Amino acid sequence: MTMTKKVSKLPPDYWVNLAEYPYDHSFYQVLRYLDAKHQLRKPIGRNTSPSHEPFRMRQEPSMIFAPSNLTRVDIHDNGRPPTISILGFGLWGPNGPLPLHLTEYAKERIYHHRDKTLSAFTDIFHHRLITLFYRAWADAQNTVGLDLPNSPFKKYIGSFIGLGIPKALNNDSISDSAKLYFSSHLLRQTRNPEGLTQMLRKYFEVPVNILEFIPQWIFIEKNERSTLNGTVQLGVNCIIGTQVRDVQHKFRIQIGPVNRAKFESFFPGTKNAKQLIEWVRLYVGYEFAWDVQLILLDEFRGQTRLGRNALLGLSSFSGKNTKKTNDFDELFIDYEARDRNKRHQDALISTMFVSDSDESEAPQATL
């Protein structure tokens, strides 16, 4: 069983048009198109036999310099694959390694004696050399690699950001192509605010600004609170209360001003909100706390009416904005806190169900 192509996706008249106007096509463009459309088990240039590929490459014996990439395309009626002829790469011609009199001899045998033996013999090597030449070019082009499902270029770039193995791919709602696009930011050890700003601004196509040193209150665990004993010194290591104010470990992402559709697309539970969380975790990790400030253009605010699609605390408004900017910037969303609360509620609910099931299975006491 040969490793032939799957069902071809080529247009029915593709080879006819290519044979009629070969000078209008580029060598790289034609082979790239065939490689992508035929979906071979191995890409062009990686197969072990010419029978595994849907065409044949050959060089036309000629003394002229190549005026174009392709010279001729021959379509065969006996089921043989089409033959693509070129001039500029191979053993023959003024740029070839063989002496010129051999090129003249091969051409003479074809045109005066209808003998293609010498040319057909060298075409065995030409097909292999030309397809290898194309594969070397295609492997160095990142855009060409996207035509195939297993792109080596994607593996090269993905190895810099932890996506070099198959198990690391498709682990969240963000496409791997987007992560590769921002690999220059993700591979750096120093994660500055400018990198996150550019990533979010480019990915979501909205204005983004990051504010650093946002104040927050950090809760102190009960076993770490200050107590009256001999080791506590007032003004040195004594903390009064259950919380401490901190301005070093939280930042804020400002999104906007945007229209109403973009504004609502970042509400909790939406696709953009989920991807925003994943982008921040991918870039920053879990070291810093953060929240989001959504800014709505004043012209898209409108009035809240009963029975409409207004969410209390998110997209419902009362009164008028008296600020000079006229943009609504009073919505702050802490996605991480909402996620923690949701996980905590789910854990409580699951615990309640487990306790109820245990009570129902317990034996009943009899008098």
mmCIF file of C-alpha atoms in Angstrom:
data_model
loop_
_atom_site.group_PDB
_atom_site.id
_atom_site.type_symbol
_atom_site.label_atom_id
_atom_site.label_comp_id
_atom_site.label_asym_id
_atom_site.label_seq_id
_atom_site.Cartn_x
_atom_site.Cartn_y
_atom_site.Cartn_z
ATOM 1 C CA MET A 1 0.000 0.000 0.000
ATOM 2 C CA THR A 2 1.541 3.284 -1.099
ATOM 3 C CA MET A 3 1.292 6.504 0.861
ATOM 4 C CA THR A 4 -0.830 8.268 -1.696
ATOM 5 C CA LYS A 5 -2.900 11.366 -1.275
ATOM 6 C CA LYS A 6 -6.354 11.614 0.195
ATOM 7 C CA VAL A 7 -9.264 13.013 -1.754
ATOM 8 C CA SER A 8 -7.873 15.935 -3.760
ATOM 9 C CA LYS A 9 -9.363 19.361 -3.157
ATOM 10 C CA LEU A 10 -8.022 20.814 -6.401
ATOM 11 C CA PRO A 11 -10.476 22.551 -8.750
ATOM 12 C CA PRO A 12 -11.395 20.337 -11.722
ATOM 13 C CA ASP A 13 -9.767 22.655 -14.261
ATOM 14 C CA TYR A 14 -6.649 23.501 -12.246
ATOM 15 C CA TRP A 15 -4.197 21.424 -14.275
ATOM 16 C CA VAL A 16 -5.760 22.584 -17.549
ATOM 17 C CA ASN A 17 -5.294 26.249 -16.644
ATOM 18 C CA LEU A 18 -1.787 25.575 -15.373
ATOM 19 C CA ALA A 19 -0.827 23.798 -18.596
ATOM 20 C CA GLU A 20 -2.277 26.615 -20.705
ATOM 21 C CA TYR A 21 -0.537 29.463 -18.859
ATOM 22 C CA PRO A 22 2.539 28.038 -17.085
ATOM 23 C CA TYR A 23 4.471 31.317 -17.324
ATOM 24 C CA ASP A 24 1.887 33.078 -15.150
ATOM 25 C CA HIS A 25 2.604 30.885 -12.127
ATOM 26 C CA SER A 26 5.435 30.776 -9.635
ATOM 27 C CA PHE A 27 7.315 27.594 -8.834
ATOM 28 C CA TYR A 28 6.925 28.041 -5.071
ATOM 29 C CA GLN A 29 3.279 29.026 -5.330
ATOM 30 C CA VAL A 30 2.338 25.965 -7.399
ATOM 31 C CA LEU A 31 4.079 23.444 -5.152
ATOM 32 C CA ARG A 32 2.750 25.119 -2.023
ATOM 33 C CA TYR A 33 -0.776 24.991 -3.424
ATOM 34 C CA LEU A 34 -0.443 21.312 -4.340
ATOM 35 C CA ASP A 35 1.065 20.481 -0.966
ATOM 36 C CA ALA A 36 -1.806 22.116 0.912
ATOM 37 C CA LYS A 37 -4.675 20.902 -1.250
ATOM 38 C CA HIS A 38 -3.715 17.252 -1.654
ATOM 39 C CA GLN A 39 -3.141 16.686 2.089
ATOM 40 C CA LEU A 40 -0.426 14.062 1.697
ATOM 41 C CA ARG A 41 0.519 11.862 4.608
ATOM 42 C CA LYS A 42 3.979 13.381 4.302
ATOM 43 C CA PRO A 43 4.602 16.839 2.821
ATOM 44 C CA ILE A 44 6.291 17.307 -0.532
ATOM 45 C CA GLY A 45 10.005 16.553 -0.234
ATOM 46 C CA ARG A 46 9.634 14.137 2.687
ATOM 47 C CA ASN A 47 8.305 11.106 0.798
ATOM 48 C CA THR A 48 10.504 8.104 0.044
ATOM 49 C CA SER A 49 9.220 7.537 -3.506
ATOM 50 C CA PRO A 50 7.952 9.788 -6.329
ATOM 51 C CA SER A 51 4.816 7.614 -6.509
ATOM 52 C CA HIS A 52 3.717 9.094 -3.188
ATOM 53 C CA GLU A 53 3.388 12.569 -4.737
ATOM 54 C CA PRO A 54 0.681 13.741 -7.179
ATOM 55 C CA PHE A 55 3.042 15.151 -9.848
ATOM 56 C CA ARG A 56 6.478 14.769 -11.423
ATOM 57 C CA MET A 57 9.180 17.417 -11.635
ATOM 58 C CA ARG A 58 11.679 17.525 -14.498
ATOM 59 C CA GLN A 59 14.160 19.905 -16.123
ATOM 60 C CA GLU A 60 13.938 20.718 -19.810
ATOM 61 C CA PRO A 61 17.341 20.331 -21.560
ATOM 62 C CA SER A 62 17.918 23.783 -23.050
ATOM 63 C CA MET A 63 20.707 26.305 -23.560
ATOM 64 C CA ILE A 64 18.572 29.357 -22.823
ATOM 65 C CA PHE A 65 18.402 31.156 -19.510
ATOM 66 C CA ALA A 66 15.149 30.583 -17.631
ATOM 67 C CA PRO A 67 12.667 33.384 -18.467
ATOM 68 C CA SER A 68 10.211 32.150 -15.808
ATOM 69 C CA ASN A 69 9.911 29.593 -13.023
ATOM 70 C CA LEU A 70 7.760 27.121 -14.957
ATOM 71 C CA THR A 71 8.294 26.165 -18.593
ATOM 72 C CA ARG A 72 5.677 23.567 -19.437
ATOM 73 C CA VAL A 73 3.047 21.388 -17.789
ATOM 74 C CA ASP A 74 2.073 18.088 -19.441
ATOM 75 C CA ILE A 75 -1.181 16.284 -18.632
ATOM 76 C CA HIS A 76 -1.229 12.552 -19.377
ATOM 77 C CA ASP A 77 -4.331 10.554 -20.303
ATOM 78 C CA ASN A 78 -3.119 7.153 -19.122
ATOM 79 C CA GLY A 79 -3.506 7.919 -15.420
ATOM 80 C CA ARG A 80 0.045 9.097 -14.919
ATOM 81 C CA PRO A 81 0.486 12.198 -12.752
ATOM 82 C CA PRO A 82 1.061 15.530 -14.518
ATOM 83 C CA THR A 83 4.617 16.585 -15.285
ATOM 84 C CA ILE A 84 5.924 20.059 -14.394
ATOM 85 C CA SER A 85 8.978 21.206 -16.369
ATOM 86 C CA ILE A 86 11.398 23.949 -15.327
ATOM 87 C CA LEU A 87 14.600 25.426 -16.772
ATOM 88 C CA GLY A 88 16.488 27.119 -13.983
ATOM 89 C CA PHE A 89 17.367 24.319 -11.550
ATOM 90 C CA GLY A 90 18.989 21.002 -12.466
ATOM 91 C CA LEU A 91 21.852 19.370 -14.314
ATOM 92 C CA TRP A 92 21.232 20.934 -17.734
ATOM 93 C CA GLY A 93 21.592 24.436 -19.105
ATOM 94 C CA PRO A 94 24.110 27.269 -18.768
ATOM 95 C CA ASN A 95 23.733 27.235 -14.977
ATOM 96 C CA GLY A 96 23.958 23.452 -14.595
ATOM 97 C CA PRO A 97 27.022 21.540 -13.369
ATOM 98 C CA LEU A 98 27.334 19.334 -16.478
ATOM 99 C CA PRO A 99 29.304 20.420 -19.561
ATOM 100 C CA LEU A 100 27.250 22.302 -22.133
ATOM 101 C CA HIS A 101 27.797 19.733 -24.869
ATOM 102 C CA LEU A 102 25.839 17.184 -22.792
ATOM 103 C CA THR A 103 22.882 19.554 -22.667
ATOM 104 C CA GLU A 104 23.087 19.948 -26.446
ATOM 105 C CA TYR A 105 23.308 16.179 -26.858
ATOM 106 C CA ALA A 106 20.238 15.510 -24.667
ATOM 107 C CA LYS A 107 18.254 18.178 -26.513
ATOM 108 C CA GLU A 108 19.305 16.763 -29.889
ATOM 109 C CA ARG A 109 18.196 13.245 -28.923
ATOM 110 C CA ILE A 110 14.744 14.583 -27.962
ATOM 111 C CA TYR A 111 14.021 16.868 -30.907
ATOM 112 C CA HIS A 112 15.733 14.939 -33.738
ATOM 113 C CA HIS A 113 15.418 11.308 -32.679
ATOM 114 C CA ARG A 114 12.446 11.381 -30.243
ATOM 115 C CA ASP A 115 14.702 9.701 -27.705
ATOM 116 C CA LYS A 116 14.039 10.862 -24.113
ATOM 117 C CA THR A 117 16.139 8.182 -22.437
ATOM 118 C CA LEU A 118 18.932 10.427 -21.166
ATOM 119 C CA SER A 119 16.545 13.199 -20.115
ATOM 120 C CA ALA A 120 14.157 10.749 -18.415
ATOM 121 C CA PHE A 121 17.048 9.167 -16.514
ATOM 122 C CA THR A 122 18.218 12.502 -15.123
ATOM 123 C CA ASP A 123 14.621 13.446 -14.270
ATOM 124 C CA ILE A 124 14.648 10.693 -11.640
ATOM 125 C CA PHE A 125 17.191 12.782 -9.760
ATOM 126 C CA HIS A 126 15.614 16.081 -10.788
ATOM 127 C CA HIS A 127 12.316 15.229 -9.115
ATOM 128 C CA ARG A 128 14.062 14.419 -5.858
ATOM 129 C CA LEU A 129 16.384 17.419 -5.959
ATOM 130 C CA ILE A 130 13.643 19.893 -6.865
ATOM 131 C CA THR A 131 11.222 18.657 -4.198
ATOM 132 C CA LEU A 132 13.998 18.761 -1.588
ATOM 133 C CA PHE A 133 14.812 22.298 -2.683
ATOM 134 C CA TYR A 134 11.170 23.272 -2.245
ATOM 135 C CA ARG A 135 10.970 21.577 1.170
ATOM 136 C CA ALA A 136 14.043 23.474 2.384
ATOM 137 C CA TRP A 137 12.386 26.728 1.320
ATOM 138 C CA ALA A 138 9.003 25.797 2.831
ATOM 139 C CA ASP A 139 10.483 24.795 6.206
ATOM 140 C CA ALA A 140 12.085 28.235 6.490
ATOM 141 C CA GLN A 141 8.801 30.077 5.805
ATOM 142 C CA ASN A 142 6.518 30.386 8.818
ATOM 143 C CA THR A 143 3.488 31.274 6.696
ATOM 144 C CA VAL A 144 3.923 28.199 4.495
ATOM 145 C CA GLY A 145 4.066 25.994 7.569
ATOM 146 C CA LEU A 146 0.551 27.063 8.532
ATOM 147 C CA ASP A 147 -0.798 25.250 5.462
ATOM 148 C CA LEU A 148 -0.047 21.883 7.078
ATOM 149 C CA PRO A 149 -1.462 20.532 10.363
ATOM 150 C CA ASN A 150 1.963 19.645 11.835
ATOM 151 C CA SER A 151 4.021 22.723 11.153
ATOM 152 C CA PRO A 152 7.671 22.432 12.246
ATOM 153 C CA PHE A 153 7.962 26.203 12.501
ATOM 154 C CA LYS A 154 5.126 26.266 15.063
ATOM 155 C CA LYS A 155 7.013 23.676 17.080
ATOM 156 C CA TYR A 156 10.213 25.731 16.953
ATOM 157 C CA ILE A 157 8.522 28.901 18.220
ATOM 158 C CA GLY A 158 6.280 27.038 20.646
ATOM 159 C CA SER A 159 9.291 25.512 22.378
ATOM 160 C CA PHE A 160 10.275 28.980 23.598
ATOM 161 C CA ILE A 161 6.977 29.435 25.485
ATOM 162 C CA GLY A 162 6.225 25.878 26.608
ATOM 163 C CA LEU A 163 4.187 24.754 23.585
ATOM 164 C CA GLY A 164 6.742 22.433 22.034
ATOM 165 C CA ILE A 165 4.992 19.174 22.996
ATOM 166 C CA PRO A 166 1.524 18.025 21.877
ATOM 167 C CA LYS A 167 0.154 17.771 25.434
ATOM 168 C CA ALA A 168 0.722 21.506 25.937
ATOM 169 C CA LEU A 169 -1.486 22.471 22.971
ATOM 170 C CA ASN A 170 -5.179 23.408 23.059
ATOM 171 C CA ASN A 171 -5.366 23.617 26.849
ATOM 172 C CA ASP A 172 -7.603 26.691 27.078
ATOM 173 C CA SER A 173 -9.925 28.894 25.049
ATOM 174 C CA ILE A 174 -7.043 30.912 23.557
ATOM 175 C CA SER A 175 -5.836 29.538 20.245
ATOM 176 C CA ASP A 176 -2.248 28.359 20.072
ATOM 177 C CA SER A 177 -1.691 30.561 17.015
ATOM 178 C CA ALA A 178 -2.421 33.651 19.116
ATOM 179 C CA LYS A 179 0.081 32.530 21.742
ATOM 180 C CA LEU A 180 2.710 31.992 19.062
ATOM 181 C CA TYR A 181 1.967 35.452 17.679
ATOM 182 C CA PHE A 182 2.771 36.998 21.076
ATOM 183 C CA SER A 183 5.710 34.681 21.781
ATOM 184 C CA SER A 184 8.117 37.640 21.837
ATOM 185 C CA HIS A 185 6.343 38.894 24.968
ATOM 186 C CA LEU A 186 5.761 35.504 26.585
ATOM 187 C CA LEU A 187 9.366 34.262 26.363
ATOM 188 C CA ARG A 188 10.828 37.181 28.310
ATOM 189 C CA GLN A 189 11.708 36.627 31.952
ATOM 190 C CA THR A 190 10.845 40.210 32.903
ATOM 191 C CA ARG A 191 7.118 40.730 32.404
ATOM 192 C CA ASN A 192 6.607 44.487 32.176
ATOM 193 C CA PRO A 193 3.222 46.252 31.938
ATOM 194 C CA GLU A 194 3.902 47.367 28.359
ATOM 195 C CA GLY A 195 4.006 43.772 27.137
ATOM 196 C CA LEU A 196 0.637 42.892 28.671
ATOM 197 C CA THR A 197 -0.841 46.138 27.366
ATOM 198 C CA GLN A 198 0.220 45.430 23.795
ATOM 199 C CA MET A 199 -1.032 41.843 23.936
ATOM 200 C CA LEU A 200 -4.493 42.725 25.240
ATOM 201 C CA ARG A 201 -4.812 45.754 22.973
ATOM 202 C CA LYS A 202 -3.912 43.744 19.877
ATOM 203 C CA TYR A 203 -5.919 40.630 20.746
ATOM 204 C CA PHE A 204 -9.196 42.249 21.845
ATOM 205 C CA GLU A 205 -8.846 45.334 19.606
ATOM 206 C CA VAL A 206 -9.813 47.746 22.393
ATOM 207 C CA PRO A 207 -7.952 50.584 24.150
ATOM 208 C CA VAL A 208 -6.048 49.151 27.127
ATOM 209 C CA ASN A 209 -4.097 50.859 29.876
ATOM 210 C CA ILE A 210 -2.516 49.372 33.003
ATOM 211 C CA LEU A 211 -2.328 51.181 36.342
ATOM 212 C CA GLU A 212 0.254 49.946 38.823
ATOM 213 C CA PHE A 213 0.384 50.122 42.629
ATOM 214 C CA ILE A 214 -3.351 49.831 43.254
ATOM 215 C CA PRO A 215 -4.153 49.820 47.020
ATOM 216 C CA GLN A 216 -5.732 46.706 48.483
ATOM 217 C CA TRP A 217 -6.391 45.103 51.861
ATOM 218 C CA ILE A 218 -4.672 41.773 52.492
ATOM 219 C CA PHE A 219 -6.413 39.465 54.945
ATOM 220 C CA ILE A 220 -4.191 38.086 57.707
ATOM 221 C CA GLU A 221 -4.717 34.486 58.678
ATOM 222 C CA LYS A 222 -5.749 33.857 62.264
ATOM 223 C CA ASN A 223 -2.549 32.051 63.224
ATOM 224 C CA GLU A 224 -0.441 34.951 61.860
ATOM 225 C CA ARG A 225 -2.149 37.816 63.688
ATOM 226 C CA SER A 226 -0.358 39.743 66.454
ATOM 227 C CA THR A 227 -1.086 38.657 70.016
ATOM 228 C CA LEU A 228 -0.026 40.051 73.370
ATOM 229 C CA ASN A 229 3.170 38.242 74.336
ATOM 230 C CA GLY A 230 6.825 38.947 74.859
ATOM 231 C CA THR A 231 7.857 38.778 71.176
ATOM 232 C CA VAL A 232 5.563 41.535 69.863
ATOM 233 C CA GLN A 233 7.019 45.046 69.720
ATOM 234 C CA LEU A 234 4.819 48.027 69.005
ATOM 235 C CA GLY A 235 5.929 49.806 65.837
ATOM 236 C CA VAL A 236 8.241 46.961 64.800
ATOM 237 C CA ASN A 237 6.374 43.696 64.194
ATOM 238 C CA CYS A 238 2.955 44.404 65.626
ATOM 239 C CA ILE A 239 -0.114 44.585 63.358
ATOM 240 C CA ILE A 240 -3.427 45.720 64.763
ATOM 241 C CA GLY A 241 -6.477 44.200 63.114
ATOM 242 C CA THR A 242 -7.172 41.400 60.663
ATOM 243 C CA GLN A 243 -6.102 43.202 57.470
ATOM 244 C CA VAL A 244 -3.107 45.178 56.249
ATOM 245 C CA ARG A 245 -3.015 47.795 53.493
ATOM 246 C CA ASP A 246 -0.781 46.960 50.511
ATOM 247 C CA VAL A 247 0.103 48.891 47.332
ATOM 248 C CA GLN A 248 2.794 46.660 45.817
ATOM 249 C CA HIS A 249 0.983 43.537 44.671
ATOM 250 C CA LYS A 250 -2.037 44.709 42.683
ATOM 251 C CA PHE A 251 -2.550 46.364 39.305
ATOM 252 C CA ARG A 252 -5.594 47.467 37.345
ATOM 253 C CA ILE A 253 -6.436 46.943 33.673
ATOM 254 C CA GLN A 254 -8.398 49.799 32.137
ATOM 255 C CA ILE A 255 -10.397 48.794 29.054
ATOM 256 C CA GLY A 256 -12.016 51.557 27.075
ATOM 257 C CA PRO A 257 -13.644 53.815 26.376
ATOM 258 C CA VAL A 258 -15.612 51.395 24.189
ATOM 259 C CA ASN A 259 -19.112 51.068 22.785
ATOM 260 C CA ARG A 260 -21.944 49.148 24.422
ATOM 261 C CA ALA A 261 -21.278 45.840 22.640
ATOM 262 C CA LYS A 262 -17.594 45.796 23.582
ATOM 263 C CA PHE A 263 -18.474 46.936 27.097
ATOM 264 C CA GLU A 264 -20.845 44.031 27.698
ATOM 265 C CA SER A 265 -18.499 41.524 26.047
ATOM 266 C CA PHE A 266 -16.220 41.711 29.117
ATOM 267 C CA PHE A 267 -18.923 40.964 31.666
ATOM 268 C CA PRO A 268 -18.253 37.963 33.942
ATOM 269 C CA GLY A 269 -19.017 34.674 32.244
ATOM 270 C CA THR A 270 -18.489 35.912 28.679
ATOM 271 C CA LYS A 271 -15.912 34.580 26.237
ATOM 272 C CA ASN A 272 -13.811 37.749 26.379
ATOM 273 C CA ALA A 273 -13.790 37.681 30.174
ATOM 274 C CA LYS A 274 -12.617 34.073 30.202
ATOM 275 C CA GLN A 275 -9.881 34.775 27.668
ATOM 276 C CA LEU A 276 -8.810 37.910 29.532
ATOM 277 C CA ILE A 277 -8.311 35.855 32.692
ATOM 278 C CA GLU A 278 -6.300 33.280 30.777
ATOM 279 C CA TRP A 279 -4.106 35.937 29.126
ATOM 280 C CA VAL A 280 -3.289 37.580 32.457
ATOM 281 C CA ARG A 281 -2.554 34.250 34.131
ATOM 282 C CA LEU A 282 -0.376 33.225 31.199
ATOM 283 C CA TYR A 283 1.609 36.465 31.296
ATOM 284 C CA VAL A 284 1.669 37.333 35.016
ATOM 285 C CA GLY A 285 0.823 34.083 36.766
ATOM 286 C CA TYR A 286 -0.787 34.076 40.206
ATOM 287 C CA GLU A 287 1.709 36.307 41.989
ATOM 288 C CA PHE A 288 -0.166 39.603 41.674
ATOM 289 C CA ALA A 289 -3.756 40.585 42.310
ATOM 290 C CA TRP A 290 -5.576 42.519 39.602
ATOM 291 C CA ASP A 291 -8.954 43.816 38.562
ATOM 292 C CA VAL A 292 -10.528 45.394 35.485
ATOM 293 C CA GLN A 293 -12.022 48.844 35.038
ATOM 294 C CA LEU A 294 -14.463 48.977 32.129
ATOM 295 C CA ILE A 295 -15.035 52.408 30.589
ATOM 296 C CA LEU A 296 -18.159 53.016 28.506
ATOM 297 C CA LEU A 297 -18.574 55.877 26.076
ATOM 298 C CA ASP A 298 -21.229 58.251 27.352
ATOM 299 C CA GLU A 299 -23.150 58.159 24.070
ATOM 300 C CA PHE A 300 -23.820 54.426 24.565
ATOM 301 C CA ARG A 301 -24.980 54.649 28.167
ATOM 302 C CA GLY A 302 -28.734 55.111 27.795
ATOM 303 C CA GLN A 303 -31.332 54.853 30.536
ATOM 304 C CA THR A 304 -32.258 51.729 32.432
ATOM 305 C CA ARG A 305 -35.802 50.486 31.850
ATOM 306 C CA LEU A 306 -37.612 47.563 33.377
ATOM 307 C CA GLY A 307 -37.989 44.588 31.087
ATOM 308 C CA ARG A 308 -34.885 45.412 29.061
ATOM 309 C CA ASN A 309 -31.550 43.582 28.972
ATOM 310 C CA ALA A 310 -29.997 45.525 31.844
ATOM 311 C CA LEU A 311 -27.913 43.719 34.468
ATOM 312 C CA LEU A 312 -28.034 45.105 37.984
ATOM 313 C CA GLY A 313 -24.604 46.314 38.997
ATOM 314 C CA LEU A 314 -23.154 45.945 35.505
ATOM 315 C CA SER A 315 -25.149 47.679 32.778
ATOM 316 C CA SER A 316 -27.899 49.470 34.712
ATOM 317 C CA PHE A 317 -27.557 53.229 35.193
ATOM 318 C CA SER A 318 -29.459 55.805 37.217
ATOM 319 C CA GLY A 319 -29.034 59.563 37.025
ATOM 320 C CA LYS A 320 -26.543 61.448 34.888
ATOM 321 C CA ASN A 321 -22.774 61.534 34.856
ATOM 322 C CA THR A 322 -21.462 64.844 36.216
ATOM 323 C CA LYS A 323 -17.791 64.236 35.389
ATOM 324 C CA LYS A 324 -16.082 66.277 32.710
ATOM 325 C CA THR A 325 -14.997 63.197 30.770
ATOM 326 C CA ASN A 326 -18.631 62.130 30.256
ATOM 327 C CA ASP A 327 -17.489 58.496 30.014
ATOM 328 C CA PHE A 328 -18.760 55.942 32.506
ATOM 329 C CA ASP A 329 -15.714 54.596 34.376
ATOM 330 C CA GLU A 330 -17.169 53.372 37.658
ATOM 331 C CA LEU A 331 -17.423 49.655 36.901
ATOM 332 C CA PHE A 332 -14.677 47.572 38.523
ATOM 333 C CA ILE A 333 -14.658 43.788 38.163
ATOM 334 C CA ASP A 334 -12.428 41.430 40.120
ATOM 335 C CA TYR A 335 -12.543 38.262 38.035
ATOM 336 C CA GLU A 336 -10.235 36.338 40.346
ATOM 337 C CA ALA A 337 -12.377 37.083 43.418
ATOM 338 C CA ARG A 338 -15.512 36.031 41.550
ATOM 339 C CA ASP A 339 -13.794 32.829 40.490
ATOM 340 C CA ARG A 340 -12.717 32.053 44.058
ATOM 341 C CA ASN A 341 -16.205 32.715 45.395
ATOM 342 C CA LYS A 342 -17.738 30.480 42.742
ATOM 343 C CA ARG A 343 -15.354 27.631 43.547
ATOM 344 C CA HIS A 344 -16.091 28.076 47.253
ATOM 345 C CA GLN A 345 -19.848 27.950 46.655
ATOM 346 C CA ASP A 346 -19.496 24.874 44.450
ATOM 347 C CA ALA A 347 -17.462 23.172 47.172
ATOM 348 C CA LEU A 348 -20.124 23.974 49.782
ATOM 349 C CA ILE A 349 -22.897 22.655 47.553
ATOM 350 C CA SER A 350 -21.011 19.441 46.834
ATOM 351 C CA THR A 351 -20.341 19.005 50.562
ATOM 352 C CA MET A 352 -24.046 19.431 51.322
ATOM 353 C CA PHE A 353 -24.983 16.811 48.735
ATOM 354 C CA VAL A 354 -22.431 14.375 50.152
ATOM 355 C CA SER A 355 -23.717 14.865 53.706
ATOM 356 C CA ASP A 356 -27.340 14.417 52.589
ATOM 357 C CA SER A 357 -26.475 11.193 50.782
ATOM 358 C CA ASP A 358 -24.648 9.876 53.849
ATOM 359 C CA GLU A 359 -27.653 10.570 56.050
ATOM 360 C CA SER A 360 -30.027 8.846 53.628
ATOM 361 C CA GLU A 361 -27.831 5.730 53.534
ATOM 362 C CA ALA A 362 -27.450 5.565 57.337
ATOM 363 C CA PRO A 363 -29.492 2.767 59.022
ATOM 364 C CA GLN A 364 -32.676 3.890 60.757
ATOM 365 C CA ALA A 365 -32.962 3.275 64.495
ATOM 366 C CA THR A 366 -35.844 1.038 65.551
ATOM 367 C CA LEU A 367 -37.661 1.056 68.859
#
